[in-house]
Amino acid sequence: MIASSAPLAAATESKHLFLRAAAGAATERPPVWLMRQAGRILPQYRALRANFPDFKAFVKTPEAAAEATIQPVDELGVDAAIIFSDILVVPEAMGLDYEMIEAKGPRFPQVIENQHDVAKLISGAEAASHLTYVYEALKITKRELADRVPLIGFAGAPWTIFAYMVEGGGSKTFSKARRMLYSQPELSHALLQKITDTTIVYLRNQVESGADLIQLFDSWAGELPPAHYSAFSVPYLQQICEALPEVPKTVFAKGAWFALEELANLPCQVIGLDWNITPEYAKKATSGKKVLQGNLDPCALYADIPTIEKETRKMLKAFGSNHIVNLGHGVYPDTPLDGVRAFVQTVVSSEW
Ligand code: CP3
């Protein structure tokens, strides 16, 4: 059992496996869910998605977003739902519009380059007020879930959102975003602070709308040298975690094995791990201070069923207690559904 703070005492008493595990309390088996479970792996998601001209229209329709959120709970029997949305709604709410290009990914027609661009962005409560469709989706989902499983709210970590706003999309090198940290450190901090101020209000509103736990996705953490990760990402994660004392929080910093010791000191309860990290290394680096979430290679789910079962059991054994089962990153859209089912079922039928 990991010591929990007073505001989280309620979670340790929860009827939900996932919340008890996140608060560091004992559970009869580890809970399981998958990042990107609300998505293209499910035929019913693809059918729902076909009703919309594009991804953004779908995300901005609260009833549909709620339906996509609940689909994996019905279909797969996972122990948590994650609200169907995207991390890029935050830059959009701050005034930087994006397009989601089919089969390619996001693109920002305008990017952040200088002082003037940062000054123009709106932030904090004003920016967060443009995200009422997410709050609505959470409220509908919460009502329709009827307390079957807890509901995860989320946001991108400030560094990852910064990377999208400066690069204008995904990138092989992230050289524009990384360059700005060297060439304009003060401007970089000003932008990171504006993103942080917005994210804090956004996540508070998510909690008020029914999110039981918050996950921060630092998808591009692994792009930074350790000193820059400490200077340009961790302090902002710290601010966000401090601003949400009432719910358990998960920080998933992909590729940031080098920062695990530092992440273990954040006021969060759960650390998400990608598949490059061994459970043994992660347990040692976090000194048993955090619940660990992850970290099966998403590609393991393309294997035959006995191999999936074997790999999942191997992972369960290596983590032992204080573990929330997940993949090391989002499930890939073309993963066979039977593989996903085998992964979930292996955990559901396991015992410590
Ligand atoms: O099931 C869930 O996890 C909830 C929904 C969710 C989505 N995106 C839906 C989505 C979550 C938590 C995200 C987070 C997200 N979005 C991250 C962080 C996690 C990670 O993968 O590292 C990032 C980096 C993004 C940005 C993003 N959104 C990209 C790069 C893409 C295109 C790539 C792709 O998968 O197509 C998206 C689009 C997106 N977000 C889809 C979904 C279901 C696919 C679009 C579609 O259905 O048309």
mmCIF file of C-alpha atoms and ligand atoms in Angstrom:
data_model
loop_
_atom_site.group_PDB
_atom_site.id
_atom_site.type_symbol
_atom_site.label_atom_id
_atom_site.label_comp_id
_atom_site.label_asym_id
_atom_site.label_seq_id
_atom_site.Cartn_x
_atom_site.Cartn_y
_atom_site.Cartn_z
ATOM 1 C CA MET A 1 0.000 0.000 0.000
ATOM 2 C CA ILE A 2 1.318 3.426 -0.993
ATOM 3 C CA ALA A 3 0.658 6.298 1.429
ATOM 4 C CA SER A 4 -2.105 8.567 0.108
ATOM 5 C CA SER A 5 -2.938 12.173 0.912
ATOM 6 C CA ALA A 6 -6.107 13.067 2.837
ATOM 7 C CA PRO A 7 -8.151 14.298 -0.176
ATOM 8 C CA LEU A 8 -7.571 10.944 -1.853
ATOM 9 C CA ALA A 9 -8.744 8.894 1.094
ATOM 10 C CA ALA A 10 -12.138 8.553 -0.632
ATOM 11 C CA ALA A 11 -10.512 6.837 -3.614
ATOM 12 C CA THR A 12 -8.935 4.181 -1.387
ATOM 13 C CA GLU A 13 -12.469 3.271 -0.230
ATOM 14 C CA SER A 14 -14.006 3.348 -3.702
ATOM 15 C CA LYS A 15 -15.999 0.403 -5.000
ATOM 16 C CA HIS A 16 -13.993 0.753 -8.209
ATOM 17 C CA LEU A 17 -10.866 -1.328 -8.665
ATOM 18 C CA PHE A 18 -9.287 1.337 -10.864
ATOM 19 C CA LEU A 19 -9.676 4.174 -8.344
ATOM 20 C CA ARG A 20 -8.540 2.039 -5.418
ATOM 21 C CA ALA A 21 -5.481 0.945 -7.367
ATOM 22 C CA ALA A 22 -4.720 4.530 -8.459
ATOM 23 C CA ALA A 23 -4.860 5.665 -4.846
ATOM 24 C CA GLY A 24 -2.345 2.960 -3.915
ATOM 25 C CA ALA A 25 -4.802 0.725 -2.038
ATOM 26 C CA ALA A 26 -4.947 -3.053 -2.255
ATOM 27 C CA THR A 27 -7.103 -4.670 -4.978
ATOM 28 C CA GLU A 28 -7.979 -8.292 -5.706
ATOM 29 C CA ARG A 29 -6.485 -8.037 -9.210
ATOM 30 C CA PRO A 30 -4.919 -5.192 -11.196
ATOM 31 C CA PRO A 31 -7.336 -2.987 -13.161
ATOM 32 C CA VAL A 32 -6.962 -2.791 -16.944
ATOM 33 C CA TRP A 33 -7.738 -0.235 -19.651
ATOM 34 C CA LEU A 34 -6.059 0.817 -22.909
ATOM 35 C CA MET A 35 -4.901 4.201 -24.095
ATOM 36 C CA ARG A 36 -6.842 4.996 -27.325
ATOM 37 C CA GLN A 37 -9.454 2.363 -26.462
ATOM 38 C CA ALA A 38 -12.124 4.814 -27.649
ATOM 39 C CA GLY A 39 -11.168 4.621 -31.292
ATOM 40 C CA ARG A 40 -10.748 2.804 -34.543
ATOM 41 C CA ILE A 41 -10.145 -0.690 -33.106
ATOM 42 C CA LEU A 42 -13.900 -0.884 -32.518
ATOM 43 C CA PRO A 43 -16.281 -1.397 -35.483
ATOM 44 C CA GLN A 44 -18.964 0.534 -33.587
ATOM 45 C CA TYR A 45 -16.555 3.521 -33.327
ATOM 46 C CA ARG A 46 -15.943 3.425 -37.067
ATOM 47 C CA ALA A 47 -19.700 3.327 -37.686
ATOM 48 C CA LEU A 48 -20.308 6.311 -35.383
ATOM 49 C CA ARG A 49 -17.380 8.224 -36.915
ATOM 50 C CA ALA A 50 -18.907 7.785 -40.398
ATOM 51 C CA ASN A 51 -21.741 10.143 -39.372
ATOM 52 C CA PHE A 52 -19.346 13.094 -39.238
ATOM 53 C CA PRO A 53 -17.531 14.988 -41.966
ATOM 54 C CA ASP A 54 -14.350 15.031 -39.903
ATOM 55 C CA PHE A 55 -12.796 14.149 -36.572
ATOM 56 C CA LYS A 56 -13.268 17.637 -35.117
ATOM 57 C CA ALA A 57 -17.006 17.662 -35.775
ATOM 58 C CA PHE A 58 -17.226 14.299 -33.988
ATOM 59 C CA VAL A 59 -15.221 15.540 -30.962
ATOM 60 C CA LYS A 60 -17.451 18.612 -30.718
ATOM 61 C CA THR A 61 -20.691 16.603 -30.547
ATOM 62 C CA PRO A 62 -21.088 15.704 -26.846
ATOM 63 C CA GLU A 63 -23.682 12.917 -27.319
ATOM 64 C CA ALA A 64 -21.481 11.170 -29.892
ATOM 65 C CA ALA A 65 -18.326 11.681 -27.820
ATOM 66 C CA ALA A 66 -20.103 10.129 -24.827
ATOM 67 C CA GLU A 67 -21.150 7.160 -26.941
ATOM 68 C CA ALA A 68 -17.574 6.598 -28.207
ATOM 69 C CA THR A 69 -16.328 6.825 -24.598
ATOM 70 C CA ILE A 70 -18.676 4.071 -23.406
ATOM 71 C CA GLN A 71 -18.211 1.701 -26.380
ATOM 72 C CA PRO A 72 -15.008 0.034 -25.078
ATOM 73 C CA VAL A 73 -16.574 -0.457 -21.632
ATOM 74 C CA ASP A 74 -19.473 -2.367 -23.236
ATOM 75 C CA GLU A 75 -17.383 -4.219 -25.804
ATOM 76 C CA LEU A 76 -14.188 -5.038 -23.914
ATOM 77 C CA GLY A 77 -15.081 -4.921 -20.220
ATOM 78 C CA VAL A 78 -12.250 -2.528 -19.321
ATOM 79 C CA ASP A 79 -12.101 -1.096 -15.786
ATOM 80 C CA ALA A 80 -12.164 2.597 -16.782
ATOM 81 C CA ALA A 81 -13.543 4.852 -19.509
ATOM 82 C CA ILE A 82 -11.485 7.702 -21.002
ATOM 83 C CA ILE A 83 -13.359 10.657 -22.387
ATOM 84 C CA PHE A 84 -13.335 10.747 -26.193
ATOM 85 C CA SER A 85 -11.610 13.981 -27.167
ATOM 86 C CA ASP A 86 -8.092 15.045 -28.156
ATOM 87 C CA ILE A 87 -5.170 16.867 -26.583
ATOM 88 C CA LEU A 88 -5.264 19.401 -29.439
ATOM 89 C CA VAL A 89 -8.520 20.992 -28.320
ATOM 90 C CA VAL A 90 -6.427 23.098 -25.915
ATOM 91 C CA PRO A 91 -4.306 24.954 -28.501
ATOM 92 C CA GLU A 92 -7.478 25.455 -30.538
ATOM 93 C CA ALA A 93 -9.231 27.000 -27.527
ATOM 94 C CA MET A 94 -6.212 29.301 -27.082
ATOM 95 C CA GLY A 95 -6.701 30.594 -30.627
ATOM 96 C CA LEU A 96 -4.466 28.287 -32.675
ATOM 97 C CA ASP A 97 -6.680 26.336 -35.029
ATOM 98 C CA TYR A 98 -5.766 22.842 -36.283
ATOM 99 C CA GLU A 99 -6.945 20.442 -38.945
ATOM 100 C CA MET A 100 -7.005 16.664 -38.540
ATOM 101 C CA ILE A 101 -5.934 15.242 -41.870
ATOM 102 C CA GLU A 102 -7.292 11.769 -42.558
ATOM 103 C CA ALA A 103 -4.659 9.029 -42.190
ATOM 104 C CA LYS A 104 -1.939 11.648 -41.653
ATOM 105 C CA GLY A 105 -2.592 13.433 -38.396
ATOM 106 C CA PRO A 106 -2.900 16.985 -37.119
ATOM 107 C CA ARG A 107 -1.709 20.125 -38.872
ATOM 108 C CA PHE A 108 -1.690 23.726 -37.607
ATOM 109 C CA PRO A 109 -1.881 26.215 -40.505
ATOM 110 C CA GLN A 110 -0.378 28.897 -38.250
ATOM 111 C CA VAL A 111 2.447 28.204 -35.798
ATOM 112 C CA ILE A 112 4.051 30.033 -32.867
ATOM 113 C CA GLU A 113 7.337 31.714 -33.754
ATOM 114 C CA ASN A 114 7.745 34.921 -31.805
ATOM 115 C CA GLN A 115 6.655 37.185 -28.959
ATOM 116 C CA HIS A 116 3.771 38.597 -30.973
ATOM 117 C CA ASP A 117 2.352 35.099 -31.621
ATOM 118 C CA VAL A 118 2.490 34.208 -27.914
ATOM 119 C CA ALA A 119 0.942 37.533 -26.864
ATOM 120 C CA LYS A 120 -2.013 36.965 -29.193
ATOM 121 C CA LEU A 121 -2.979 33.644 -27.563
ATOM 122 C CA ILE A 122 -5.779 33.651 -25.046
ATOM 123 C CA SER A 123 -5.306 31.591 -21.891
ATOM 124 C CA GLY A 124 -6.666 30.553 -18.519
ATOM 125 C CA ALA A 125 -10.409 30.666 -17.811
ATOM 126 C CA GLU A 126 -11.148 32.555 -21.030
ATOM 127 C CA ALA A 127 -9.559 29.862 -23.205
ATOM 128 C CA ALA A 128 -11.036 27.035 -21.100
ATOM 129 C CA SER A 129 -14.501 28.534 -21.594
ATOM 130 C CA HIS A 130 -14.303 27.487 -25.267
ATOM 131 C CA LEU A 131 -14.251 23.819 -24.237
ATOM 132 C CA THR A 132 -17.814 23.464 -22.972
ATOM 133 C CA TYR A 133 -18.397 20.612 -25.470
ATOM 134 C CA VAL A 134 -15.855 18.506 -23.513
ATOM 135 C CA TYR A 135 -17.528 19.325 -20.183
ATOM 136 C CA GLU A 136 -20.898 18.420 -21.710
ATOM 137 C CA ALA A 137 -19.528 15.114 -23.036
ATOM 138 C CA LEU A 138 -18.190 14.292 -19.551
ATOM 139 C CA LYS A 139 -21.538 15.051 -17.918
ATOM 140 C CA ILE A 140 -23.460 12.894 -20.404
ATOM 141 C CA THR A 141 -20.929 10.065 -20.120
ATOM 142 C CA LYS A 142 -21.008 10.187 -16.345
ATOM 143 C CA ARG A 143 -24.786 9.934 -16.360
ATOM 144 C CA GLU A 144 -24.889 7.116 -18.919
ATOM 145 C CA LEU A 145 -22.116 5.124 -17.270
ATOM 146 C CA ALA A 146 -24.258 5.074 -14.112
ATOM 147 C CA ASP A 147 -21.181 4.367 -11.961
ATOM 148 C CA ARG A 148 -20.236 1.182 -13.822
ATOM 149 C CA VAL A 149 -16.589 2.267 -14.142
ATOM 150 C CA PRO A 150 -14.695 5.484 -13.327
ATOM 151 C CA LEU A 151 -14.208 8.173 -15.961
ATOM 152 C CA ILE A 152 -10.732 9.438 -16.912
ATOM 153 C CA GLY A 153 -10.312 13.062 -17.993
ATOM 154 C CA PHE A 154 -7.113 14.147 -19.731
ATOM 155 C CA ALA A 155 -4.995 16.848 -21.281
ATOM 156 C CA GLY A 156 -1.685 17.057 -23.092
ATOM 157 C CA ALA A 157 1.283 18.025 -20.961
ATOM 158 C CA PRO A 158 2.426 21.607 -21.634
ATOM 159 C CA TRP A 159 5.669 20.549 -23.372
ATOM 160 C CA THR A 160 3.785 18.261 -25.779
ATOM 161 C CA ILE A 161 1.211 20.974 -26.594
ATOM 162 C CA PHE A 162 4.076 23.490 -27.024
ATOM 163 C CA ALA A 163 5.719 21.058 -29.473
ATOM 164 C CA TYR A 164 2.557 20.913 -31.626
ATOM 165 C CA MET A 165 2.062 24.697 -31.504
ATOM 166 C CA VAL A 166 5.634 25.437 -32.575
ATOM 167 C CA GLU A 167 6.114 22.570 -35.075
ATOM 168 C CA GLY A 168 2.660 22.803 -36.597
ATOM 169 C CA GLY A 169 2.188 19.019 -36.439
ATOM 170 C CA GLY A 170 4.075 15.825 -35.750
ATOM 171 C CA SER A 171 7.740 15.803 -36.671
ATOM 172 C CA LYS A 172 10.680 13.433 -37.108
ATOM 173 C CA THR A 173 13.071 15.649 -35.158
ATOM 174 C CA PHE A 174 10.992 18.302 -33.358
ATOM 175 C CA SER A 175 13.875 20.603 -34.224
ATOM 176 C CA LYS A 176 11.757 23.792 -34.343
ATOM 177 C CA ALA A 177 10.324 23.192 -30.878
ATOM 178 C CA ARG A 178 13.658 22.077 -29.430
ATOM 179 C CA ARG A 179 15.467 24.988 -31.067
ATOM 180 C CA MET A 180 13.126 27.486 -29.423
ATOM 181 C CA LEU A 181 14.130 26.198 -25.972
ATOM 182 C CA TYR A 182 17.752 27.194 -26.733
ATOM 183 C CA SER A 183 17.206 30.329 -28.775
ATOM 184 C CA GLN A 184 14.228 31.873 -26.962
ATOM 185 C CA PRO A 185 14.089 30.338 -23.459
ATOM 186 C CA GLU A 186 12.059 33.186 -21.950
ATOM 187 C CA LEU A 187 9.512 33.117 -24.725
ATOM 188 C CA SER A 188 9.347 29.326 -24.357
ATOM 189 C CA HIS A 189 8.554 29.675 -20.671
ATOM 190 C CA ALA A 190 5.923 32.325 -21.408
ATOM 191 C CA LEU A 191 4.189 29.984 -23.869
ATOM 192 C CA LEU A 192 4.446 26.988 -21.518
ATOM 193 C CA GLN A 193 2.930 29.083 -18.723
ATOM 194 C CA LYS A 194 -0.004 30.161 -20.904
ATOM 195 C CA ILE A 195 -0.663 26.532 -21.843
ATOM 196 C CA THR A 196 -0.386 25.538 -18.168
ATOM 197 C CA ASP A 197 -2.809 28.260 -17.006
ATOM 198 C CA THR A 198 -5.342 27.083 -19.569
ATOM 199 C CA THR A 199 -4.830 23.405 -18.771
ATOM 200 C CA ILE A 200 -5.373 23.948 -15.054
ATOM 201 C CA VAL A 201 -8.779 25.585 -15.540
ATOM 202 C CA TYR A 202 -9.673 23.062 -18.243
ATOM 203 C CA LEU A 203 -8.899 20.096 -15.976
ATOM 204 C CA ARG A 204 -10.673 21.639 -12.983
ATOM 205 C CA ASN A 205 -13.739 22.009 -15.156
ATOM 206 C CA GLN A 206 -13.349 18.371 -16.235
ATOM 207 C CA VAL A 207 -13.296 17.264 -12.591
ATOM 208 C CA GLU A 208 -16.370 19.381 -11.879
ATOM 209 C CA SER A 209 -18.057 17.739 -14.876
ATOM 210 C CA GLY A 210 -17.421 14.218 -13.600
ATOM 211 C CA ALA A 211 -13.826 13.132 -14.326
ATOM 212 C CA ASP A 212 -12.673 10.812 -11.513
ATOM 213 C CA LEU A 213 -8.978 10.761 -12.438
ATOM 214 C CA ILE A 214 -6.848 12.953 -14.664
ATOM 215 C CA GLN A 215 -4.137 11.731 -17.025
ATOM 216 C CA LEU A 216 -1.504 14.028 -18.516
ATOM 217 C CA PHE A 217 -0.067 12.870 -21.846
ATOM 218 C CA ASP A 218 3.527 14.010 -22.381
ATOM 219 C CA SER A 219 3.824 12.190 -25.685
ATOM 220 C CA TRP A 220 6.980 13.999 -26.801
ATOM 221 C CA ALA A 221 8.833 13.852 -23.472
ATOM 222 C CA GLY A 222 11.447 11.554 -24.972
ATOM 223 C CA GLU A 223 12.496 14.211 -27.502
ATOM 224 C CA LEU A 224 14.188 16.367 -24.859
ATOM 225 C CA PRO A 225 17.607 16.091 -23.266
ATOM 226 C CA PRO A 226 17.229 15.410 -19.530
ATOM 227 C CA ALA A 227 18.206 18.945 -18.459
ATOM 228 C CA HIS A 228 15.608 20.478 -20.755
ATOM 229 C CA TYR A 229 12.968 18.018 -19.603
ATOM 230 C CA SER A 230 13.666 19.134 -16.010
ATOM 231 C CA ALA A 231 13.549 22.815 -16.928
ATOM 232 C CA PHE A 232 10.763 22.976 -19.524
ATOM 233 C CA SER A 233 8.397 20.137 -18.720
ATOM 234 C CA VAL A 234 8.553 19.009 -15.082
ATOM 235 C CA PRO A 235 7.805 22.419 -13.431
ATOM 236 C CA TYR A 236 4.600 22.722 -15.466
ATOM 237 C CA LEU A 237 3.519 19.157 -14.688
ATOM 238 C CA GLN A 238 4.136 20.072 -11.039
ATOM 239 C CA GLN A 239 1.885 23.145 -11.257
ATOM 240 C CA ILE A 240 -0.935 21.161 -12.830
ATOM 241 C CA CYS A 241 -0.714 18.302 -10.318
ATOM 242 C CA GLU A 242 -0.676 20.781 -7.427
ATOM 243 C CA ALA A 243 -3.759 22.546 -8.759
ATOM 244 C CA LEU A 244 -5.875 19.353 -8.680
ATOM 245 C CA PRO A 245 -5.530 17.925 -5.172
ATOM 246 C CA GLU A 246 -9.018 16.397 -5.156
ATOM 247 C CA VAL A 247 -8.475 13.629 -7.741
ATOM 248 C CA PRO A 248 -5.784 11.035 -8.437
ATOM 249 C CA LYS A 249 -3.481 11.992 -11.291
ATOM 250 C CA THR A 250 -1.457 9.967 -13.813
ATOM 251 C CA VAL A 251 1.558 11.352 -15.650
ATOM 252 C CA PHE A 252 2.453 9.465 -18.838
ATOM 253 C CA ALA A 253 5.740 10.816 -20.155
ATOM 254 C CA LYS A 254 6.579 8.748 -23.208
ATOM 255 C CA GLY A 255 10.281 8.107 -23.678
ATOM 256 C CA ALA A 256 11.225 9.801 -20.396
ATOM 257 C CA TRP A 257 12.866 6.821 -18.671
ATOM 258 C CA PHE A 258 15.705 9.226 -17.829
ATOM 259 C CA ALA A 259 13.345 11.412 -15.766
ATOM 260 C CA LEU A 260 11.609 8.697 -13.734
ATOM 261 C CA GLU A 261 13.327 9.618 -10.472
ATOM 262 C CA GLU A 262 12.216 13.224 -10.892
ATOM 263 C CA LEU A 263 8.689 12.257 -11.971
ATOM 264 C CA ALA A 264 8.421 10.115 -8.840
ATOM 265 C CA ASN A 265 8.573 13.338 -6.810
ATOM 266 C CA LEU A 266 5.578 14.941 -8.560
ATOM 267 C CA PRO A 267 2.382 15.224 -6.514
ATOM 268 C CA CYS A 268 0.693 12.577 -8.673
ATOM 269 C CA GLN A 269 -0.223 9.008 -7.764
ATOM 270 C CA VAL A 270 0.393 7.084 -10.985
ATOM 271 C CA ILE A 271 3.248 7.085 -13.488
ATOM 272 C CA GLY A 272 2.498 5.735 -16.979
ATOM 273 C CA LEU A 273 5.297 3.780 -18.625
ATOM 274 C CA ASP A 274 6.075 3.090 -22.268
ATOM 275 C CA TRP A 275 7.360 -0.307 -23.436
ATOM 276 C CA ASN A 276 11.026 0.717 -23.462
ATOM 277 C CA ILE A 277 11.165 0.576 -19.674
ATOM 278 C CA THR A 278 11.409 -2.664 -17.700
ATOM 279 C CA PRO A 279 9.083 -2.916 -14.691
ATOM 280 C CA GLU A 280 12.140 -3.670 -12.534
ATOM 281 C CA TYR A 281 13.890 -0.459 -13.623
ATOM 282 C CA ALA A 282 10.739 1.635 -13.165
ATOM 283 C CA LYS A 283 10.072 0.280 -9.677
ATOM 284 C CA LYS A 284 13.624 1.048 -8.627
ATOM 285 C CA ALA A 285 13.676 4.534 -10.184
ATOM 286 C CA THR A 286 10.381 5.501 -8.535
ATOM 287 C CA SER A 287 11.454 3.923 -5.187
ATOM 288 C CA GLY A 288 8.018 2.365 -4.708
ATOM 289 C CA LYS A 289 6.515 5.871 -4.341
ATOM 290 C CA LYS A 290 4.076 5.548 -7.249
ATOM 291 C CA VAL A 291 1.568 3.173 -8.736
ATOM 292 C CA LEU A 292 2.870 2.161 -12.180
ATOM 293 C CA GLN A 293 0.704 1.977 -15.295
ATOM 294 C CA GLY A 294 1.599 0.142 -18.499
ATOM 295 C CA ASN A 295 3.436 -1.106 -20.414
ATOM 296 C CA LEU A 296 3.000 -3.956 -22.870
ATOM 297 C CA ASP A 297 4.319 -3.234 -26.358
ATOM 298 C CA PRO A 298 1.160 -2.439 -28.415
ATOM 299 C CA CYS A 299 2.592 -4.719 -31.125
ATOM 300 C CA ALA A 300 2.285 -7.737 -28.800
ATOM 301 C CA LEU A 301 -1.446 -7.610 -29.544
ATOM 302 C CA TYR A 302 -0.810 -8.598 -33.178
ATOM 303 C CA ALA A 303 0.524 -11.964 -31.970
ATOM 304 C CA ASP A 304 -1.489 -15.190 -31.693
ATOM 305 C CA ILE A 305 -3.708 -15.526 -28.612
ATOM 306 C CA PRO A 306 -1.427 -17.861 -26.573
ATOM 307 C CA THR A 307 1.493 -15.444 -27.118
ATOM 308 C CA ILE A 308 -0.625 -12.467 -26.001
ATOM 309 C CA GLU A 309 -1.672 -14.364 -22.876
ATOM 310 C CA LYS A 310 1.926 -15.349 -22.137
ATOM 311 C CA GLU A 311 3.300 -11.826 -22.653
ATOM 312 C CA THR A 312 0.527 -10.286 -20.543
ATOM 313 C CA ARG A 313 1.116 -12.744 -17.679
ATOM 314 C CA LYS A 314 4.846 -12.100 -17.858
ATOM 315 C CA MET A 315 4.175 -8.386 -17.481
ATOM 316 C CA LEU A 316 1.730 -8.892 -14.582
ATOM 317 C CA LYS A 317 4.318 -10.955 -12.749
ATOM 318 C CA ALA A 318 7.119 -8.454 -13.349
ATOM 319 C CA PHE A 319 5.092 -5.543 -11.951
ATOM 320 C CA GLY A 320 3.485 -7.360 -9.029
ATOM 321 C CA SER A 321 1.253 -5.137 -6.881
ATOM 322 C CA ASN A 322 0.596 -1.388 -7.303
ATOM 323 C CA HIS A 323 0.027 -1.832 -11.009
ATOM 324 C CA ILE A 324 -2.603 -0.565 -13.456
ATOM 325 C CA VAL A 325 -2.444 -2.637 -16.622
ATOM 326 C CA ASN A 326 -2.214 -0.836 -19.945
ATOM 327 C CA LEU A 327 -0.143 -0.814 -23.111
ATOM 328 C CA GLY A 328 3.035 1.236 -23.383
ATOM 329 C CA HIS A 329 1.247 3.643 -25.785
ATOM 330 C CA GLY A 330 -2.123 3.926 -27.484
ATOM 331 C CA VAL A 331 -3.511 0.781 -29.115
ATOM 332 C CA TYR A 332 -2.826 0.846 -32.866
ATOM 333 C CA PRO A 333 -6.000 1.257 -34.961
ATOM 334 C CA ASP A 334 -5.484 -1.957 -36.987
ATOM 335 C CA THR A 335 -5.003 -4.206 -33.919
ATOM 336 C CA PRO A 336 -7.235 -7.302 -34.166
ATOM 337 C CA LEU A 337 -10.088 -7.003 -31.679
ATOM 338 C CA ASP A 338 -9.551 -10.609 -30.550
ATOM 339 C CA GLY A 339 -6.011 -9.674 -29.536
ATOM 340 C CA VAL A 340 -7.305 -6.752 -27.469
ATOM 341 C CA ARG A 341 -9.896 -9.016 -25.882
ATOM 342 C CA ALA A 342 -7.273 -11.646 -24.998
ATOM 343 C CA PHE A 343 -5.164 -8.946 -23.305
ATOM 344 C CA VAL A 344 -8.090 -7.658 -21.208
ATOM 345 C CA GLN A 345 -9.364 -11.150 -20.351
ATOM 346 C CA THR A 346 -5.944 -12.351 -19.200
ATOM 347 C CA VAL A 347 -5.901 -9.538 -16.658
ATOM 348 C CA VAL A 348 -9.541 -9.875 -15.611
ATOM 349 C CA SER A 349 -9.069 -13.584 -14.862
ATOM 350 C CA SER A 350 -5.790 -13.029 -12.980
ATOM 351 C CA GLU A 351 -5.106 -12.772 -9.269
ATOM 352 C CA TRP A 352 -2.170 -11.152 -7.519
HETATM 353 O O1 CP3 B 1 -9.427 6.392 -26.294
HETATM 354 C C1 CP3 B 1 -8.800 7.377 -25.873
HETATM 355 O O2 CP3 B 1 -7.632 7.290 -25.426
HETATM 356 C C2 CP3 B 1 -9.510 8.722 -25.768
HETATM 357 C C3 CP3 B 1 -9.384 9.583 -26.892
HETATM 358 C C4 CP3 B 1 -8.038 10.178 -27.315
HETATM 359 C C5 CP3 B 1 -7.792 10.537 -28.660
HETATM 360 N N1 CP3 B 1 -6.595 11.192 -28.706
HETATM 361 C C6 CP3 B 1 -8.715 10.293 -29.772
HETATM 362 C C7 CP3 B 1 -8.209 10.333 -31.158
HETATM 363 C C8 CP3 B 1 -6.914 10.553 -26.560
HETATM 364 C C9 CP3 B 1 -6.609 10.350 -25.087
HETATM 365 C C10 CP3 B 1 -6.016 11.206 -27.460
HETATM 366 C C11 CP3 B 1 -4.744 11.810 -27.031
HETATM 367 C C12 CP3 B 1 -3.788 12.277 -28.041
HETATM 368 N N2 CP3 B 1 -4.031 12.902 -29.233
HETATM 369 C C13 CP3 B 1 -2.379 12.235 -27.871
HETATM 370 C C14 CP3 B 1 -1.671 11.703 -26.652
HETATM 371 C C15 CP3 B 1 -1.531 10.229 -26.681
HETATM 372 C C16 CP3 B 1 -0.489 9.707 -27.662
HETATM 373 O O3 CP3 B 1 -0.927 9.053 -28.614
HETATM 374 O O4 CP3 B 1 0.686 9.964 -27.454
HETATM 375 C C17 CP3 B 1 -1.796 12.790 -29.016
HETATM 376 C C18 CP3 B 1 -0.316 12.944 -29.308
HETATM 377 C C19 CP3 B 1 -2.856 13.222 -29.868
HETATM 378 C C20 CP3 B 1 -2.750 13.929 -31.172
HETATM 379 C C21 CP3 B 1 -3.389 13.176 -32.273
HETATM 380 N N3 CP3 B 1 -4.742 12.977 -32.398
HETATM 381 C C22 CP3 B 1 -2.759 12.573 -33.399
HETATM 382 C C23 CP3 B 1 -1.274 12.567 -33.656
HETATM 383 C C24 CP3 B 1 -3.773 12.009 -34.185
HETATM 384 C C25 CP3 B 1 -3.634 11.372 -35.542
HETATM 385 C C26 CP3 B 1 -3.054 10.029 -35.472
HETATM 386 C C27 CP3 B 1 -4.120 8.989 -35.509
HETATM 387 O O5 CP3 B 1 -4.174 8.165 -34.587
HETATM 388 O O6 CP3 B 1 -4.900 9.011 -36.477
HETATM 389 C C28 CP3 B 1 -5.010 12.223 -33.525
HETATM 390 C C29 CP3 B 1 -6.358 11.788 -33.991
HETATM 391 C C30 CP3 B 1 -7.166 10.978 -33.047
HETATM 392 N N4 CP3 B 1 -7.351 11.266 -31.729
HETATM 393 C C31 CP3 B 1 -7.948 9.836 -33.389
HETATM 394 C C32 CP3 B 1 -8.601 9.433 -32.214
HETATM 395 C C33 CP3 B 1 -9.566 8.292 -32.048
HETATM 396 C C34 CP3 B 1 -8.057 9.224 -34.770
HETATM 397 C C35 CP3 B 1 -8.845 10.069 -35.683
HETATM 398 C C36 CP3 B 1 -10.092 9.442 -36.272
HETATM 399 O O7 CP3 B 1 -10.807 8.627 -35.671
HETATM 400 O O8 CP3 B 1 -10.407 9.853 -37.385
#
